[in-house]
CSV table of C-alpha atoms in Angstrom, one decimal:
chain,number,residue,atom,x,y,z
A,417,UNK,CA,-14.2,-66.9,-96.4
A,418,UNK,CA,-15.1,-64.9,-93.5
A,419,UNK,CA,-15.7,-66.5,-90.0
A,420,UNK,CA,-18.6,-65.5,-87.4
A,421,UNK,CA,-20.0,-66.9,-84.6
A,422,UNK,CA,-23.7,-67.8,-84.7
A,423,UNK,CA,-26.7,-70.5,-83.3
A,424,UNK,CA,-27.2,-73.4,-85.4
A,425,UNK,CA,-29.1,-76.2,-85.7
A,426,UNK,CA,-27.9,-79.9,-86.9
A,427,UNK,CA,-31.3,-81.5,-87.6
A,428,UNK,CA,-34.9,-81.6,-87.0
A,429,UNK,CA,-36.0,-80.5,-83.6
A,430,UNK,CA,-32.2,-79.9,-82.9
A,431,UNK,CA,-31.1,-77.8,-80.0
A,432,UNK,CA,-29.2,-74.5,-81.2
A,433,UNK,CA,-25.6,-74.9,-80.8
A,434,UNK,CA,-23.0,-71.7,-80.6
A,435,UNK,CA,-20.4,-72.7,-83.6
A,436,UNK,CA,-17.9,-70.8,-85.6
A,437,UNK,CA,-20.0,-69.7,-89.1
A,438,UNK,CA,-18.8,-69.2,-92.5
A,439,UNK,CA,-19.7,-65.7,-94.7
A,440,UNK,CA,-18.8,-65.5,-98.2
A,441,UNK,CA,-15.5,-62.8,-98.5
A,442,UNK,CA,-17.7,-59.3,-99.7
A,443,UNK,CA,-18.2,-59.3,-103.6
A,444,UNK,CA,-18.3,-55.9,-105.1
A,445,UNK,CA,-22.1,-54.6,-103.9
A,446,UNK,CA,-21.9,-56.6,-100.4
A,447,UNK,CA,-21.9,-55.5,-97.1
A,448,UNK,CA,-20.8,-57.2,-94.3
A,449,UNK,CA,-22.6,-56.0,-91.5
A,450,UNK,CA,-22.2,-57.0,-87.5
A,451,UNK,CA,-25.2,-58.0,-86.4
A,452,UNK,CA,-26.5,-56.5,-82.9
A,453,UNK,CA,-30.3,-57.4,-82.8
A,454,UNK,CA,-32.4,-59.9,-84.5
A,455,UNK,CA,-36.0,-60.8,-83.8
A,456,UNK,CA,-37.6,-64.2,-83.2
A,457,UNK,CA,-40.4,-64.8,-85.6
A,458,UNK,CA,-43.0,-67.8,-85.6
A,459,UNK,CA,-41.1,-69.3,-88.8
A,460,UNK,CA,-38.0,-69.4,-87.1
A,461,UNK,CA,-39.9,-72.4,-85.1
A,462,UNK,CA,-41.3,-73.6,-88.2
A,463,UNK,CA,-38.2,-73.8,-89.7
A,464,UNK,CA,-36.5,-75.6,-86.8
A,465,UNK,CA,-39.7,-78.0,-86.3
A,466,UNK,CA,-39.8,-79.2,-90.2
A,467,UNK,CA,-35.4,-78.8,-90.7
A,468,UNK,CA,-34.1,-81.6,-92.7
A,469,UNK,CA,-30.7,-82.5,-91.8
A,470,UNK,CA,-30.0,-84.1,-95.2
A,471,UNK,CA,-30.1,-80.2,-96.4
A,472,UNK,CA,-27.3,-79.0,-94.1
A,473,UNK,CA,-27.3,-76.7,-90.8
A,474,UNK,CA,-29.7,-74.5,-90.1
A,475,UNK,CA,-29.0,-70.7,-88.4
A,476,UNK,CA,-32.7,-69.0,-88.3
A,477,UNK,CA,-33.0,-65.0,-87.9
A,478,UNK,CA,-34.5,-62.9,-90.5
A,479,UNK,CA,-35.2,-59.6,-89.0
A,480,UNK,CA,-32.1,-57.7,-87.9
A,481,UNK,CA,-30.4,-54.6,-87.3
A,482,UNK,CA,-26.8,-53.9,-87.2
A,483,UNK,CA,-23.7,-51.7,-87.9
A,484,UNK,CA,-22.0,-52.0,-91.4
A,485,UNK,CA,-18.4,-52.9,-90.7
A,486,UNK,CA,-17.0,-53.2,-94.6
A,487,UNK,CA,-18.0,-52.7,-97.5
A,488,UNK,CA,-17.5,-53.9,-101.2
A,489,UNK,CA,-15.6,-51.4,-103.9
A,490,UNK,CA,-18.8,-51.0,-106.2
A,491,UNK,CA,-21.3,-50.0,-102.8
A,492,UNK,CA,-22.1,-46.3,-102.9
A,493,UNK,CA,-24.7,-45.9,-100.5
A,494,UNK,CA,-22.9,-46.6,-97.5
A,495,UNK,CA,-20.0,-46.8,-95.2
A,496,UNK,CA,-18.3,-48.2,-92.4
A,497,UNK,CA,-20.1,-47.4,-89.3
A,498,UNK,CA,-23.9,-47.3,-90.5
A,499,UNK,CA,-26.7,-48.4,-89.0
A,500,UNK,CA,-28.5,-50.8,-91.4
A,501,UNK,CA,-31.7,-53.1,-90.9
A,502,UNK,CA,-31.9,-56.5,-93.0
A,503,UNK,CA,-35.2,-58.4,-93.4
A,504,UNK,CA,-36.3,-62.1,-94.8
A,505,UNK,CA,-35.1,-61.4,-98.3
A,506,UNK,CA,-31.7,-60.8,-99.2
A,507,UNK,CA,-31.9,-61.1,-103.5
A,508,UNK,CA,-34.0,-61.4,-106.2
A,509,UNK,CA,-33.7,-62.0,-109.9
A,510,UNK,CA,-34.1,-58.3,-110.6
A,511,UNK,CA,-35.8,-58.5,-114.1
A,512,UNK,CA,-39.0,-60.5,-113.5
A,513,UNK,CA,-42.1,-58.2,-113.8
A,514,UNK,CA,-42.8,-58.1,-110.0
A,515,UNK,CA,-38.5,-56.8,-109.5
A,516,UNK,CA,-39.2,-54.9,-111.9
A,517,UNK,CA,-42.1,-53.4,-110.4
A,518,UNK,CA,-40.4,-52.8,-106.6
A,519,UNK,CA,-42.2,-56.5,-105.7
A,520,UNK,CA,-38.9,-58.6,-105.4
A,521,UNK,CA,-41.2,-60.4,-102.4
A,522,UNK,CA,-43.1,-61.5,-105.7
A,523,UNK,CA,-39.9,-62.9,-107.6
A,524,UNK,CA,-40.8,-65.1,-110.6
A,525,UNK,CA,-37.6,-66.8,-110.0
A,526,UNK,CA,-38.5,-66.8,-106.0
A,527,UNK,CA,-36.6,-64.5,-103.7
A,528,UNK,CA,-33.2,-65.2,-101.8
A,529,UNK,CA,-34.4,-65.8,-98.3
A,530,UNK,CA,-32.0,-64.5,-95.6
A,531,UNK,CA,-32.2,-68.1,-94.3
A,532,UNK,CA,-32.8,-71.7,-95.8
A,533,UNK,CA,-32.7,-70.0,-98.6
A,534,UNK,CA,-30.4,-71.0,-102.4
A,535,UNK,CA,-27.7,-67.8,-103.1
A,536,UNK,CA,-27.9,-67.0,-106.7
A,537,UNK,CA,-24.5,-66.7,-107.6
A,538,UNK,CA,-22.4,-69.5,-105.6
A,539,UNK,CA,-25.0,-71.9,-104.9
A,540,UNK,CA,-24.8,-72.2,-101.0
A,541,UNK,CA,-27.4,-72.4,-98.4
A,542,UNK,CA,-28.0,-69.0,-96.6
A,543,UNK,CA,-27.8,-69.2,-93.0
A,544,UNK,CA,-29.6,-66.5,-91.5
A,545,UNK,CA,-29.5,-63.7,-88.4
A,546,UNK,CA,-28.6,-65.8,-85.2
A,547,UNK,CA,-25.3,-65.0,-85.4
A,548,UNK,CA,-22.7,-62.0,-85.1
A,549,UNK,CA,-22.0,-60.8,-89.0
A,550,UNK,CA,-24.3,-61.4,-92.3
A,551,UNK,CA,-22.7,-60.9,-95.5
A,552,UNK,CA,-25.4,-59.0,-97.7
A,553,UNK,CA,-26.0,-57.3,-101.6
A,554,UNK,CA,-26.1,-53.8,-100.4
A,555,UNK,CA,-29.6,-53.4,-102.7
A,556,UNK,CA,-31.7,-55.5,-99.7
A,557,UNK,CA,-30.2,-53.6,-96.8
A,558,UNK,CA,-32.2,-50.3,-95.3
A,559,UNK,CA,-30.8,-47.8,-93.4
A,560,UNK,CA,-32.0,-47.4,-90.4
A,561,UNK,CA,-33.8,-43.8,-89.7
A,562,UNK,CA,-32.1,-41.6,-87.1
A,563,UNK,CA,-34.2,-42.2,-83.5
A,564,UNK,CA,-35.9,-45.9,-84.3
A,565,UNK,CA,-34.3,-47.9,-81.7
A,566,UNK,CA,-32.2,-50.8,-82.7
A,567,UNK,CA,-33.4,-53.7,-80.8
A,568,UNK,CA,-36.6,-52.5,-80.9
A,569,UNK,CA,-36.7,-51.8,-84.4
A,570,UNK,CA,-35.7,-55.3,-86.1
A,571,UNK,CA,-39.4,-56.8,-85.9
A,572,UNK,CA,-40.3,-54.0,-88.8
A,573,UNK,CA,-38.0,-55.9,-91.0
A,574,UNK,CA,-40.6,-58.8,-90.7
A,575,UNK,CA,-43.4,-58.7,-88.7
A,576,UNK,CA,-43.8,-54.8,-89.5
A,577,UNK,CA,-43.1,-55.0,-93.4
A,578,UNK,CA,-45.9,-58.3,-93.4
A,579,UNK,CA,-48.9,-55.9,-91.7
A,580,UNK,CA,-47.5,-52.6,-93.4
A,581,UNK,CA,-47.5,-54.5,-97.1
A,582,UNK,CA,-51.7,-54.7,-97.0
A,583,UNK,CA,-52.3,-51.2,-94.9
A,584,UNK,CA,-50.7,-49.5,-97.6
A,585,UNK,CA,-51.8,-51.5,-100.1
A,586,UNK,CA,-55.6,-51.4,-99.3
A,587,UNK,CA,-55.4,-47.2,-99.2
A,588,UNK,CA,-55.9,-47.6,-95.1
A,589,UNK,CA,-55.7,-43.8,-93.5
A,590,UNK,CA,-58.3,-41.3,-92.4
A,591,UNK,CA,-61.6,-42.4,-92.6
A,592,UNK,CA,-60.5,-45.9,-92.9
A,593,UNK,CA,-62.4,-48.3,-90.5
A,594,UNK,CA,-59.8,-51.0,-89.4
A,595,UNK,CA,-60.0,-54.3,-87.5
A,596,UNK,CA,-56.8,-56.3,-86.3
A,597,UNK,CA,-57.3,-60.1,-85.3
A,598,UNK,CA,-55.2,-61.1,-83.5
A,599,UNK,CA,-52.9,-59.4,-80.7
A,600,UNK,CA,-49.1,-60.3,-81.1
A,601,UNK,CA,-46.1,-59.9,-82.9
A,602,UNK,CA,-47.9,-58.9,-86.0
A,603,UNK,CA,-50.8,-57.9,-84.7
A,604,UNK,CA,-49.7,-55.0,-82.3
A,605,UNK,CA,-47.9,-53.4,-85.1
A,606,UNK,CA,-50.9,-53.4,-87.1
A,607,UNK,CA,-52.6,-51.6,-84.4
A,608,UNK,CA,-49.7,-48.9,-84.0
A,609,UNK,CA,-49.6,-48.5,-87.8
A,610,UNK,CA,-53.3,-48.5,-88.4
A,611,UNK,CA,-53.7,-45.9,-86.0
A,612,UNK,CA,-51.0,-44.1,-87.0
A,613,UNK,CA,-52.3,-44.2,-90.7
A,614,UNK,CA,-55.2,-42.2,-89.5
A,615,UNK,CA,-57.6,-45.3,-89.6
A,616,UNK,CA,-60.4,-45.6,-86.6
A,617,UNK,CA,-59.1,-49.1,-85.3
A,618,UNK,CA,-60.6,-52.2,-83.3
A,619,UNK,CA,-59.0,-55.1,-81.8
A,620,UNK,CA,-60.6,-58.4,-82.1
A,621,UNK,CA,-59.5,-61.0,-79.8
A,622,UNK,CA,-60.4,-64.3,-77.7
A,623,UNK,CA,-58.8,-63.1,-74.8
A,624,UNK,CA,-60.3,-60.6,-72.9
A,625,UNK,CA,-57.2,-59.3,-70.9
A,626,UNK,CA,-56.0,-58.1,-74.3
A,627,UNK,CA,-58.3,-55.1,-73.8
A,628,UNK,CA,-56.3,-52.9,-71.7
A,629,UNK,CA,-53.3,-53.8,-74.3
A,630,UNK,CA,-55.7,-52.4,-77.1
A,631,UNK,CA,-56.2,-49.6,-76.0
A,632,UNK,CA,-52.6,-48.8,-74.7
A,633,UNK,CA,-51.4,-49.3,-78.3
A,634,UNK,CA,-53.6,-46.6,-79.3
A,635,UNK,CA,-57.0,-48.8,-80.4
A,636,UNK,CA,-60.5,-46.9,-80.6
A,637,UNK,CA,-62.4,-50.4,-79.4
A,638,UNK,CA,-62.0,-54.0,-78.8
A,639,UNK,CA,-64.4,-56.7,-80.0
A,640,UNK,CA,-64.4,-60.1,-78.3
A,641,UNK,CA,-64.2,-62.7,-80.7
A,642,UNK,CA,-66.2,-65.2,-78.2
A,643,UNK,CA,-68.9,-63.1,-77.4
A,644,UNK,CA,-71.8,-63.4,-80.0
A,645,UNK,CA,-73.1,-59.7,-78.9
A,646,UNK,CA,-69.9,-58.0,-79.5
A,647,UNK,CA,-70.1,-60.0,-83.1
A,648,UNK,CA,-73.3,-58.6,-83.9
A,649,UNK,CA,-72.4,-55.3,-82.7
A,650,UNK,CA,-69.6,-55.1,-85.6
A,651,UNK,CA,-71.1,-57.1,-88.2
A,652,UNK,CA,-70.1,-55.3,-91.5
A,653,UNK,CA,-68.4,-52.5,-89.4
A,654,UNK,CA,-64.8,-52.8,-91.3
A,655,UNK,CA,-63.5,-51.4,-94.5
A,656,UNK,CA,-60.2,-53.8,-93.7
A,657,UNK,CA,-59.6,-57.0,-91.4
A,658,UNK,CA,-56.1,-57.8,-90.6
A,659,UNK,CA,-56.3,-61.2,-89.7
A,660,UNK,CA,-52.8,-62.0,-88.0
A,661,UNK,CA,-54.2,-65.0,-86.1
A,662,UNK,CA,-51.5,-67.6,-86.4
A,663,UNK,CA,-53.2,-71.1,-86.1
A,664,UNK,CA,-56.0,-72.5,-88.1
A,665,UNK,CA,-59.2,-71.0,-87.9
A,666,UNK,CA,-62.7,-70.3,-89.3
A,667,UNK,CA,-62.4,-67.2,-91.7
A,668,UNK,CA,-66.4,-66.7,-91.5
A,669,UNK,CA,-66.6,-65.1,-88.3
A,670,UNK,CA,-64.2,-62.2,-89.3
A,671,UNK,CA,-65.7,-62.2,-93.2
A,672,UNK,CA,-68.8,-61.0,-91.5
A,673,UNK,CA,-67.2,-58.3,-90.1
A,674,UNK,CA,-65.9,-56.8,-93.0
A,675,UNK,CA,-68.2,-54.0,-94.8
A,676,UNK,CA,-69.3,-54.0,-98.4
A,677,UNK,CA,-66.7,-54.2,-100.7
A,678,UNK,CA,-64.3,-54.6,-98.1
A,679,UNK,CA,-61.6,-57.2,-97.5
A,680,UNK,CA,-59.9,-59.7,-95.0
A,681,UNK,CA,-56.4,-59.7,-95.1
A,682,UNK,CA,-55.0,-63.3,-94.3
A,683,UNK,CA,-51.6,-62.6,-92.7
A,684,UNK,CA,-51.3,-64.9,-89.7
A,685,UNK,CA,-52.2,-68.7,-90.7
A,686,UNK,CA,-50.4,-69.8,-93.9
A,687,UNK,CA,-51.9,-73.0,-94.2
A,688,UNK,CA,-55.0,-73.9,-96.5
A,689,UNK,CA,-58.4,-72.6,-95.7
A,690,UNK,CA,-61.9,-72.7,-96.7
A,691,UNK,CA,-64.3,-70.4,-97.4
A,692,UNK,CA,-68.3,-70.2,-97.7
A,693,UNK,CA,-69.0,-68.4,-100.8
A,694,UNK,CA,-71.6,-67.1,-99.2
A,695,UNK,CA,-69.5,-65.1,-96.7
A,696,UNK,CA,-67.8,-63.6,-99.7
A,697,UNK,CA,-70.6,-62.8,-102.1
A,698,UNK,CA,-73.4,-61.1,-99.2
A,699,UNK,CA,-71.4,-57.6,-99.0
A,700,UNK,CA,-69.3,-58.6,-102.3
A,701,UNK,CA,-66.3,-59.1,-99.5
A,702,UNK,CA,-63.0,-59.7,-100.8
A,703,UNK,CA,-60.1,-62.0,-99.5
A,704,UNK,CA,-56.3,-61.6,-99.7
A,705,UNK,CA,-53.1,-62.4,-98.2
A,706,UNK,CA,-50.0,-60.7,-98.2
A,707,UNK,CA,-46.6,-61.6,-97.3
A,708,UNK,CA,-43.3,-59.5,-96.8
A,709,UNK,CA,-42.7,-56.7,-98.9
A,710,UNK,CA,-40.5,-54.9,-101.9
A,711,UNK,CA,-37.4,-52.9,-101.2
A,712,UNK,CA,-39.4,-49.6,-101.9
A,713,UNK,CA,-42.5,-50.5,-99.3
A,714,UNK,CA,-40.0,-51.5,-96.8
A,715,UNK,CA,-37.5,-48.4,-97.4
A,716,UNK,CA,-41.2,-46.4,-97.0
A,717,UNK,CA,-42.4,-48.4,-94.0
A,718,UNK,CA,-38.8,-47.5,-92.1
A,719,UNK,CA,-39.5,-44.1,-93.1
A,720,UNK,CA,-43.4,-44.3,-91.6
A,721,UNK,CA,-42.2,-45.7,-88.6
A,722,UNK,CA,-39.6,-43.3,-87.7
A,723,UNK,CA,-41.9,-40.4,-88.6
A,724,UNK,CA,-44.4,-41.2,-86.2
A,725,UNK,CA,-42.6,-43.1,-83.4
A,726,UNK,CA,-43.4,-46.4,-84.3
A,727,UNK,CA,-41.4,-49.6,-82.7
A,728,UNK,CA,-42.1,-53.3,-81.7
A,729,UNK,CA,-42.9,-54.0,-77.5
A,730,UNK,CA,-40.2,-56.4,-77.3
A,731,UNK,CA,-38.6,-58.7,-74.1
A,732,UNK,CA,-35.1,-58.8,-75.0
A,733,UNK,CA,-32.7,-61.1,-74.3
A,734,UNK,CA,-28.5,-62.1,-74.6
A,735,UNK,CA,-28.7,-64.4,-77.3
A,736,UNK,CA,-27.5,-67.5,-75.1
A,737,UNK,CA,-31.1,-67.2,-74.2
A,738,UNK,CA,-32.4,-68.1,-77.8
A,739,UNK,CA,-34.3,-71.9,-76.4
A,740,UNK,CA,-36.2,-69.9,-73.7
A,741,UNK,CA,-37.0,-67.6,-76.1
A,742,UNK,CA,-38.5,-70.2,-78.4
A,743,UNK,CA,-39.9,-71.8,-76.0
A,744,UNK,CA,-41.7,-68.9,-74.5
A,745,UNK,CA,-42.9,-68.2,-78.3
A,746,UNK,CA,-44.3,-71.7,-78.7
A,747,UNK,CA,-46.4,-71.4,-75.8
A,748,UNK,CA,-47.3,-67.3,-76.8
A,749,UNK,CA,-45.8,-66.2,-73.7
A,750,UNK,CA,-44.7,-63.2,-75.0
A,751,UNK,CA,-45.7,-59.4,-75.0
A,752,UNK,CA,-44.9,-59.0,-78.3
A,753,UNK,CA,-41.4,-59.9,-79.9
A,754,UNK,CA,-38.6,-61.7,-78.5
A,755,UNK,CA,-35.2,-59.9,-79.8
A,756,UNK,CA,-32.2,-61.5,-79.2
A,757,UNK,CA,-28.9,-58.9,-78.5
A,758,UNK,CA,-26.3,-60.5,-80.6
A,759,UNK,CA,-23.2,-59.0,-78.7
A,760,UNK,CA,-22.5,-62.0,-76.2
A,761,UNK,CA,-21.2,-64.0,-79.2
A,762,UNK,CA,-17.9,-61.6,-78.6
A,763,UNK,CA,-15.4,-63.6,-76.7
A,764,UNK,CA,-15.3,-66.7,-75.4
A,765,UNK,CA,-18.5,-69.5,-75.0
A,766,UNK,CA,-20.4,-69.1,-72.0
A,767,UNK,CA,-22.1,-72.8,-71.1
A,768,UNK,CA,-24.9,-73.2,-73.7
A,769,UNK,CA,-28.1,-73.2,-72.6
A,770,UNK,CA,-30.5,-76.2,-72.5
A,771,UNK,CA,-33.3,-77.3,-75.1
């Protein structure tokens, strides 16, 4: 076994604790890969708020970038020295139809999640991208395009991937008339990559200091989602919703929105909903959801994103900072991704910081 060092968590509500980690030693088509950057994501506090401690320790992170360090004697498509990115899955069962068909998000037999999640060969509980090295089957690591910055780059592996997955999927690009509800983690991206698509893109929030942000991330107009005159204004005005809104909410609003024979893509809120039919069948609307994304979508959304200068707006801070982090997440204080820079887990342990 390999050692790390990494932030962990004992039980429910648990503070993160710095502790020594265990990696698997490589097999044949792993990497091992020193971790510089990871993101903090929304499920990272789900994960931490609902964490059993009957299931064993928890170490969230599932949107990374790094340097590969080794490499296993059957891995061909890189070397020592490479800059990688790693996202929320790292395996699938490879012969289901939706493997087969680039969808390992889609896995029959469920994916390997970089966290939390059951490895296929040996059993064990993955433990995820708070910490300094991840151990990982060469197929579900990216390389990471020549001029995407590092730290700002590892939210693509999750929160870009989850809004690229139904942009490309619904044909969004020129001509395309786009809404994003919701301006965060997810929904910024969405924004940049709408826009970047070629799409004529709104904004639709509550908060009407999100306007200037809007239209700094490249928006055509913003639609305030509390003022029944801008509602009417765009009723019917989308070909594609991207609803990124993360807590529970009324879907009709934003159904009547969308154009005829258009669709709202749930992203944010994945929790039961319900619908009016009659939202659906006036315009002969459609609803979907989304969530993650294959190995080729994601290789193509790196691609995308380097091509046309696309990052996260991150606040980053030293890892010892992870509780602040999560704390400023919980309470959206945040403008748009916290990243975490992995490297002060070299050397000895500062004092850990406070829940």
């Amino acid at each position: 076994m390999r050692t790390t060092t990494g932030w962990q968590a004992d039980g429910p509500a648990a503070a993160l604790r710095r502790t020594p980690l265990k990696r698997r030693d490589l097999r044949p088509d792993d990497l091992a890969i020193r971790i510089d950057y990871c993101g903090v994501c929304h499920s990272d506090l789900h994960a931490l708020r609902d964490h059993d401690s009957a299931a064993g320790p928890l170490v969230p992170g599932h949107e990374f970038t790094g340097v590969v360090t080794e490499t296993g004697p059957a891995v061909a498509g890189f070397a020592a020295g490479d800059r990688v990115a790693v996202g929320n899955i790292v395996d699938s069962c490879g012969e289901c139809p939706m493997c087969r068909a680039g969808q390992e998000n889609f896995c029959h037999a469920f994916p390997t999640l970089t966290y939390g999640g059951t490895d296929r060969r040996d059993g064990s509980t993955t433990l995820g991208g708070f910490s300094r090295e991840y151990v990982v089957r060469d197929r579900f690591a990216y390389p990471l395009p020549p001029g995407l910055d590092p730290a700002a780059a590892a939210p693509l592996l999750c929160a870009g991937v989850t809004v690229w997955e139904p942009l490309h999927a619904l044909g969004v690009g020129p001509g395309s008339r786009v809404a994003v509800a919701g301006l965060g983690g997810l929904g910024h991206l969405a924004v940049k990559m709408a826009v970047a698509l070629g799409a004529t893109t709104s904004v639709i929030s509550r908060s009407p200091g999100k306007a200037d942000d809007a239209r700094r991330l490249g928006a055509h107009a913003f639609v305030l989602s509390t003022d029944p005159i801008h509602l009417a204004r765009a009723r019917d005005g989308f070909d594609v919703v991207i609803d990124t809104i993360s807590t529970p909410h009324d879907l009709g609003p934003y159904l009547r929105l969308v154009a005829l024979d258009g669709t709202l893509s749930h992203l944010g809120h994945l929790g039961p909903v319900t619908v009016e039919t009659m939202d659906l069948l006036v315009g002969r609307k459609k609803l979907s959801s989304a969530g993650s994304a294959g190995r080729p979508a994601t290789a193509a959304m790196l691609d995308f994103c380097a091509a046309n200068g696309i990052t996260a707006e991150i606040e980053l801070l030293p890892s010892a900072r992870v509780h602040e982090a999560l704390d400023r997440l919980r309470r959206n204080d945040v403008r748009y991704r916290f990243v975490l820079d992995m490297s002060d887990l070299d050397g000895a342990a500062p004092p850990e910081p406070h829940a």
